[in-house]
PDB file of C-alpha atoms in Angstrom:
ATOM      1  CA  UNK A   1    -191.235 -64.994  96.163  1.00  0.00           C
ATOM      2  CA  UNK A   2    -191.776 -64.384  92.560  1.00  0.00           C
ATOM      3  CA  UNK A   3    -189.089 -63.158  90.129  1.00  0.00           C
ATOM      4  CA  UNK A   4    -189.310 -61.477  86.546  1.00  0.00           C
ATOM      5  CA  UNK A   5    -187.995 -63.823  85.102  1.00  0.00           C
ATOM      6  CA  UNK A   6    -186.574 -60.875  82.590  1.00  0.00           C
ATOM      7  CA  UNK A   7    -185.052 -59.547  85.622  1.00  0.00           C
ATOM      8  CA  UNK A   8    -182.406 -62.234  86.578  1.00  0.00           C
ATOM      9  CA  UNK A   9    -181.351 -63.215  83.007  1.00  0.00           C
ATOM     10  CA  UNK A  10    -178.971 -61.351  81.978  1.00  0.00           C
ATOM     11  CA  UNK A  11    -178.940 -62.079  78.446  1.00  0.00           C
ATOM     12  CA  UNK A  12    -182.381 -59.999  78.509  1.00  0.00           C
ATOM     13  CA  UNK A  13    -181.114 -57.627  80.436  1.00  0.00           C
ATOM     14  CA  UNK A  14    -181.332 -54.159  79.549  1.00  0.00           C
ATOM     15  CA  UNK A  15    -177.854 -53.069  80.306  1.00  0.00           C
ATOM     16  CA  UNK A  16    -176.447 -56.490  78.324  1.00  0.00           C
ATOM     17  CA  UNK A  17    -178.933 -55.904  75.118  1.00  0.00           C
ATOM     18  CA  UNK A  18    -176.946 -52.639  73.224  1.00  0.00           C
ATOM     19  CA  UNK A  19    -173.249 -53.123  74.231  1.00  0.00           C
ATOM     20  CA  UNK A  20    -170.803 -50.800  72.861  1.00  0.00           C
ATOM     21  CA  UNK A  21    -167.554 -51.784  70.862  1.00  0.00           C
ATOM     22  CA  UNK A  22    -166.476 -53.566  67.975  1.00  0.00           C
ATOM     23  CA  UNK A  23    -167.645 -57.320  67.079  1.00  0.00           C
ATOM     24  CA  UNK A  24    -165.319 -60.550  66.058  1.00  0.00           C
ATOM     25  CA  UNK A  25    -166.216 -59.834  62.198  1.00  0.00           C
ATOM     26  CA  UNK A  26    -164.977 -56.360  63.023  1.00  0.00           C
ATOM     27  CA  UNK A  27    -161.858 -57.192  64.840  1.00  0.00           C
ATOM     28  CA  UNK A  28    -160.795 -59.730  62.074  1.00  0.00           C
ATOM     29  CA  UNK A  29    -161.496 -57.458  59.125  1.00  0.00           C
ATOM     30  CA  UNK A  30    -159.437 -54.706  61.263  1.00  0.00           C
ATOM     31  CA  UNK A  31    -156.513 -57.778  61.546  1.00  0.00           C
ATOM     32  CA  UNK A  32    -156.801 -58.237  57.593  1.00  0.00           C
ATOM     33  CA  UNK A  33    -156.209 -54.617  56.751  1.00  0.00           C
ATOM     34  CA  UNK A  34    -153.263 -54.441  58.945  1.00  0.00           C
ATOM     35  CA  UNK A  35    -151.264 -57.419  57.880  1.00  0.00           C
ATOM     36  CA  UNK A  36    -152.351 -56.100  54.074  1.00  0.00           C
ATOM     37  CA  UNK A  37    -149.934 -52.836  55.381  1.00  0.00           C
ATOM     38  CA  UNK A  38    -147.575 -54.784  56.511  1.00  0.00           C
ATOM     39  CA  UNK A  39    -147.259 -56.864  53.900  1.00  0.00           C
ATOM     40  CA  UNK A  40    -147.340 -53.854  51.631  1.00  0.00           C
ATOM     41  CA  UNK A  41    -144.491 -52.203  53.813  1.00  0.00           C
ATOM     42  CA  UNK A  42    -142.342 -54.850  53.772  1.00  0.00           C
ATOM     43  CA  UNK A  43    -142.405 -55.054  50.157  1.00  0.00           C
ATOM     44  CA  UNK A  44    -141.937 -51.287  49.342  1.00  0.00           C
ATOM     45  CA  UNK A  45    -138.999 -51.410  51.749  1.00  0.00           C
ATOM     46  CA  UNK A  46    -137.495 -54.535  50.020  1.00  0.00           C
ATOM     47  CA  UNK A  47    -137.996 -52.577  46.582  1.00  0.00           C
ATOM     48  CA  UNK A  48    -136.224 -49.307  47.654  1.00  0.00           C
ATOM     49  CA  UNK A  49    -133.501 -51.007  49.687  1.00  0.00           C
ATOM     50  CA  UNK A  50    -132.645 -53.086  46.355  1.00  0.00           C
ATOM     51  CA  UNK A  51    -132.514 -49.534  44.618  1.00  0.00           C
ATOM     52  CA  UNK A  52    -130.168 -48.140  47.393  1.00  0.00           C
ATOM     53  CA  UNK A  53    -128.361 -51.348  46.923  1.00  0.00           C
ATOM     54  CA  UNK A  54    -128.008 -51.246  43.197  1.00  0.00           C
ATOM     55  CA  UNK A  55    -127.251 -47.143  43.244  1.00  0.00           C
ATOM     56  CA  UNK A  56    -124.483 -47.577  45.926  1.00  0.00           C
ATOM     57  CA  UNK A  57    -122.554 -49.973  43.691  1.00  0.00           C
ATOM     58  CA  UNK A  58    -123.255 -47.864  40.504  1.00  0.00           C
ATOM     59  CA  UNK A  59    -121.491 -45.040  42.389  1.00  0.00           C
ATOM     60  CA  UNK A  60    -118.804 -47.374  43.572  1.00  0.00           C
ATOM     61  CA  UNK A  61    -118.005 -48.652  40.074  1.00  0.00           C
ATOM     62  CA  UNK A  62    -117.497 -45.049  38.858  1.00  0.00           C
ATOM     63  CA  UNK A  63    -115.026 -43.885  41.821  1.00  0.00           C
ATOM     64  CA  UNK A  64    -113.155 -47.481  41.113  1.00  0.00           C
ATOM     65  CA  UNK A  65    -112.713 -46.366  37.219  1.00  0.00           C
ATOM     66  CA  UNK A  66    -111.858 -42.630  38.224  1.00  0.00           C
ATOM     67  CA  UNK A  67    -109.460 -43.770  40.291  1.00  0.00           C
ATOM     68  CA  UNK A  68    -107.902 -46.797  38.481  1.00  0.00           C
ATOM     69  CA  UNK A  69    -107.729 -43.432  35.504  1.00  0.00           C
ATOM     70  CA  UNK A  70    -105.833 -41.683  38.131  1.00  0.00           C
ATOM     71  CA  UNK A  71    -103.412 -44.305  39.202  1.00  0.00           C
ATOM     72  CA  UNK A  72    -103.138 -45.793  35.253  1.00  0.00           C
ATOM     73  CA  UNK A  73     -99.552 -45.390  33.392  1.00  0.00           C
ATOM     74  CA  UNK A  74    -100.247 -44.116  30.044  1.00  0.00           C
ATOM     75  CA  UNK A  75    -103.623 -45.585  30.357  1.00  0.00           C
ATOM     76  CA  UNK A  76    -102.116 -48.746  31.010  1.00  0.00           C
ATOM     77  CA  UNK A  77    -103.328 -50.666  33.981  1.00  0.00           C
ATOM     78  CA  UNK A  78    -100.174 -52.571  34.477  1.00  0.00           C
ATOM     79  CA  UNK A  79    -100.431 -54.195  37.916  1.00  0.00           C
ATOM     80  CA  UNK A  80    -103.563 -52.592  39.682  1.00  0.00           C
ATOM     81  CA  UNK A  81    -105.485 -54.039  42.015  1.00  0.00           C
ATOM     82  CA  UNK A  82    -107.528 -52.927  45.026  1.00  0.00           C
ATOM     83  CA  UNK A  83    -104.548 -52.990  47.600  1.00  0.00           C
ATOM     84  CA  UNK A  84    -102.896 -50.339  44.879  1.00  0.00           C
ATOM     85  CA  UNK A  85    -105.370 -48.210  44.912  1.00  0.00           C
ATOM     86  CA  UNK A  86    -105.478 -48.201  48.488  1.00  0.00           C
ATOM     87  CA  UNK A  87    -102.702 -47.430  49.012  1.00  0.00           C
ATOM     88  CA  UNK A  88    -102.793 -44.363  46.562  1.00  0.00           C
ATOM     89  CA  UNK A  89    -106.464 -43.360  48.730  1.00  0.00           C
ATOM     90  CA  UNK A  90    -108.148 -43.962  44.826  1.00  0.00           C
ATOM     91  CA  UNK A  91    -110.560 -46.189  46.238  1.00  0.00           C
ATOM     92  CA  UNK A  92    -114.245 -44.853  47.018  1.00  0.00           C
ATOM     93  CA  UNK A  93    -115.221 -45.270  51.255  1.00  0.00           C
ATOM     94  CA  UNK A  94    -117.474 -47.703  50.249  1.00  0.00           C
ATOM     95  CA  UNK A  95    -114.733 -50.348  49.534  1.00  0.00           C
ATOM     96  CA  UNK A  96    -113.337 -51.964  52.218  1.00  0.00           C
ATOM     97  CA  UNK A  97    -110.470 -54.779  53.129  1.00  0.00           C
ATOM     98  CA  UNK A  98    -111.610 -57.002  55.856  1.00  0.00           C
ATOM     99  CA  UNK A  99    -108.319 -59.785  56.670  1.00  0.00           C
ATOM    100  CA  UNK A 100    -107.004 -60.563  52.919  1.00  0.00           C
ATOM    101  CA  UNK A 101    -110.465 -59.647  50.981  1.00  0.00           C
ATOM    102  CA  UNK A 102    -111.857 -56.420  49.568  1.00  0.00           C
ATOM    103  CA  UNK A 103    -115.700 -56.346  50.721  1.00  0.00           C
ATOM    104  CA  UNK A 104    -117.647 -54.082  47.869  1.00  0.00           C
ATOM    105  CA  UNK A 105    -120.650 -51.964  49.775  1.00  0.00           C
ATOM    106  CA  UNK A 106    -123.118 -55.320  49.125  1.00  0.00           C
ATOM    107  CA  UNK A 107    -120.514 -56.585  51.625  1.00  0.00           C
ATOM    108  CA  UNK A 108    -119.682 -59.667  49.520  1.00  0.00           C
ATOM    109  CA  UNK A 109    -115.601 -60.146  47.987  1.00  0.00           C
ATOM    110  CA  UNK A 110    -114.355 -58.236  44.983  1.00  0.00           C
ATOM    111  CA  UNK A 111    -111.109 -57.925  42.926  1.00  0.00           C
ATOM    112  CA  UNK A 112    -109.554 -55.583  39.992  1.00  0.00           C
ATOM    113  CA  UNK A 113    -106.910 -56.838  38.159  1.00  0.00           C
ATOM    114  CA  UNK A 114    -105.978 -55.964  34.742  1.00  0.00           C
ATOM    115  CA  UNK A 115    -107.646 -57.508  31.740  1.00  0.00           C
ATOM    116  CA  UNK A 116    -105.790 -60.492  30.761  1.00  0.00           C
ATOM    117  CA  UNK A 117    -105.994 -60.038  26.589  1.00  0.00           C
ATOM    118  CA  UNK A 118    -106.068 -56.001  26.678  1.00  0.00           C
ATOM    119  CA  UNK A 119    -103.271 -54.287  29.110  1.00  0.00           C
ATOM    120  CA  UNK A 120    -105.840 -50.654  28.701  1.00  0.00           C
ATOM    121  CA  UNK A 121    -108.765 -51.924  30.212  1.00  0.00           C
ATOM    122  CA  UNK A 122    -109.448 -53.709  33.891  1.00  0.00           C
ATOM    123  CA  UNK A 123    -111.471 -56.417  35.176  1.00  0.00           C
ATOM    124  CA  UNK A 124    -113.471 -56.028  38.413  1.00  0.00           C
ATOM    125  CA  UNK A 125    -115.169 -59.129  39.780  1.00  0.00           C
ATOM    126  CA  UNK A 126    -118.166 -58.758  42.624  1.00  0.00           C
ATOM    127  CA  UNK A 127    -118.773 -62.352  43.730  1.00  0.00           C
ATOM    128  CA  UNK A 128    -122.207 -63.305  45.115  1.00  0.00           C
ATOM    129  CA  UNK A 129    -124.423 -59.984  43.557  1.00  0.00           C
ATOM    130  CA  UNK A 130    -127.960 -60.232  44.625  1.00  0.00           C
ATOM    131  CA  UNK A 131    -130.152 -61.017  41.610  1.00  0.00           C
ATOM    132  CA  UNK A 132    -132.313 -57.890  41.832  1.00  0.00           C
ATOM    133  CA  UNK A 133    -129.140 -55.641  42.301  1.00  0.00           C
ATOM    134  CA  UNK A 134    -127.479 -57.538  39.502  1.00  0.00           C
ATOM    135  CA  UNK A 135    -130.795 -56.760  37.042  1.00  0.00           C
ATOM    136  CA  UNK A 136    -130.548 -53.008  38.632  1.00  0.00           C
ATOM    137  CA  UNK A 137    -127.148 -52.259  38.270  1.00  0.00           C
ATOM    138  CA  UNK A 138    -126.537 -53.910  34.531  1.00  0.00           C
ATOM    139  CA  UNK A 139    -129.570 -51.984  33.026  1.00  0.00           C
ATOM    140  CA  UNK A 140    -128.147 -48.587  34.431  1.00  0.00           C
ATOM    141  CA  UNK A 141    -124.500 -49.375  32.745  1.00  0.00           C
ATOM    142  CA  UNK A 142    -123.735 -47.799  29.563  1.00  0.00           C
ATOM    143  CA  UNK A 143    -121.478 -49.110  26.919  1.00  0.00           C
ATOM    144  CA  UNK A 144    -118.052 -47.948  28.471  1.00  0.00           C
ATOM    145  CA  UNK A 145    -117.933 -51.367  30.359  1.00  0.00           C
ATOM    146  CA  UNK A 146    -118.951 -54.753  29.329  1.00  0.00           C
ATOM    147  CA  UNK A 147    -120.205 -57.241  31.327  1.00  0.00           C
ATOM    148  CA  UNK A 148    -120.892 -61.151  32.509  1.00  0.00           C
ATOM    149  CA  UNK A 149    -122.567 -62.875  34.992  1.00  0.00           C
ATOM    150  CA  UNK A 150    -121.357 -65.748  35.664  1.00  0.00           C
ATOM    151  CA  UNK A 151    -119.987 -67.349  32.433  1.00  0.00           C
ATOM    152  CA  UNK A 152    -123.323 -65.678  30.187  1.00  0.00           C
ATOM    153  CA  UNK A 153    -122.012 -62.248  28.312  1.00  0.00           C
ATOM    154  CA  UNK A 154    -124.468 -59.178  28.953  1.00  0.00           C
ATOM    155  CA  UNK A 155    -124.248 -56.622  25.716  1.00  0.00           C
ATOM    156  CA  UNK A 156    -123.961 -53.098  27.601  1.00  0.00           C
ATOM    157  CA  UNK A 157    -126.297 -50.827  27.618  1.00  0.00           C
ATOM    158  CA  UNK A 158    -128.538 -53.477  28.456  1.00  0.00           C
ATOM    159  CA  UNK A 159    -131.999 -52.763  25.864  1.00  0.00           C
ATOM    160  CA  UNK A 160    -133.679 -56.861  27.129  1.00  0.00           C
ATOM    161  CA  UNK A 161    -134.623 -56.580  30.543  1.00  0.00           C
ATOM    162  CA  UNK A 162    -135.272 -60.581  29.863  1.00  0.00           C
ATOM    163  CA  UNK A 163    -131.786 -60.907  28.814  1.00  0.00           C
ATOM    164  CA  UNK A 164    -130.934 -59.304  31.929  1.00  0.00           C
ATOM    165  CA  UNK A 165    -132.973 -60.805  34.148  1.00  0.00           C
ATOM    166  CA  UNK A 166    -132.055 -64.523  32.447  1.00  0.00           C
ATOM    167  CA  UNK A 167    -128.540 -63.712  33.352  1.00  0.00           C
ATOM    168  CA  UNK A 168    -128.881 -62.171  36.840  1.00  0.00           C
ATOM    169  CA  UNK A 169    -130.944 -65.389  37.504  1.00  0.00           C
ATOM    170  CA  UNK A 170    -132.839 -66.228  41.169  1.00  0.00           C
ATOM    171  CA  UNK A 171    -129.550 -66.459  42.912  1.00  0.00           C
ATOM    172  CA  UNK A 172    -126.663 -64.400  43.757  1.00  0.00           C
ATOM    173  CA  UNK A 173    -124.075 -64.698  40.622  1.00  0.00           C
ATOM    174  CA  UNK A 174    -120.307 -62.995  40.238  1.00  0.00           C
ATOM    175  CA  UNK A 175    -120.834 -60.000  37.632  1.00  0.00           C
ATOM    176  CA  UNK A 176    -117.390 -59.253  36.222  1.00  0.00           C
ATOM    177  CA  UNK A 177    -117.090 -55.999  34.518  1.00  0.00           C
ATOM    178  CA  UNK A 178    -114.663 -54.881  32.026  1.00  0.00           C
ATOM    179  CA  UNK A 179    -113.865 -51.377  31.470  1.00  0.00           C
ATOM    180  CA  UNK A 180    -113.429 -50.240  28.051  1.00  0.00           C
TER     181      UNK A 180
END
């Protein structure tokens, strides 16, 4: 019995020779695109969640000082805090009391009190600010508040992003804003 020798391999085979489908360079070069996408999502989602972030407390800070206006005697802040203007519904949805703290919408603690040397103007501390929000949210206020973060004075409006971003730092800080 003779074979073809051609006949029984079938690495020589002509069904094995042209095979359809993608190789291992293929497949791997197909895997580095798509973790390039994801790593691309990830980071655009980051970037506009940060924005969101930063925009939600911009729009918190200005229903706090319309509504610390509203509830003000004379302009005089005399004993506000955020349990006052609770209770007078002055406080934007955003703010909420969970046990004895008021969460701001970064859900970290925050108080208002009034400003220890200047009776027309109120302090409102946001403890533990992301530094990307804190960088966002300083270089959108305008002069009518001033700021710190930490113990490090911000001049409002903030012109030095490098200023800024020295005092936002890589960690979450306590910005304390002052309204004027």
């Amino acid at each position: 019995m003779t074979s073809d020798f051609k006949s029984i391999n079938p690495i020589n085979s002509p069904r094995t020779k042209r095979q359809s489908g993608a190789s291992l360079t293929e497949y791997l070069l197909y895997a580095a695109l798509a973790g390039l996408v994801v790593v691309g999502a990830t980071k655009m989602y980051a970037s506009s969640n940060t924005a969101s972030q930063a925009n939600q407390l911009l729009s918190d800070l200005q229903g706090i000082r319309s509504g610390a206006q509203t509830i003000a005697n004379n302009g005089v802040y005399t004993g506000i805090s955020l349990d006052h203007m609770s209770t007078a519904k002055a406080l934007p949805s955003t703010i909420r009391k969970s046990g004895s703290n008021w969460l701001s919408s970064l859900n970290t603690t925050m108080t208002l009190s009034v400003n220890s040397t200047a009776p027309s103007r109120f302090d409102l501390v946001i403890n533990s600010v992301p530094p990307d929000v804190c960088m966002k949210t300083l270089s959108s206020l305008d002069a009518s508040w001033s700021a710190r973060v930490g113990s490090t004075a911000v001049t409002l409006p903030a012109a030095d992003v490098s200023t800024v971003a020295t005092a936002c730092g890589s960690a979450a800080a306590n910005l304390t804003l002052t309204s004027s």
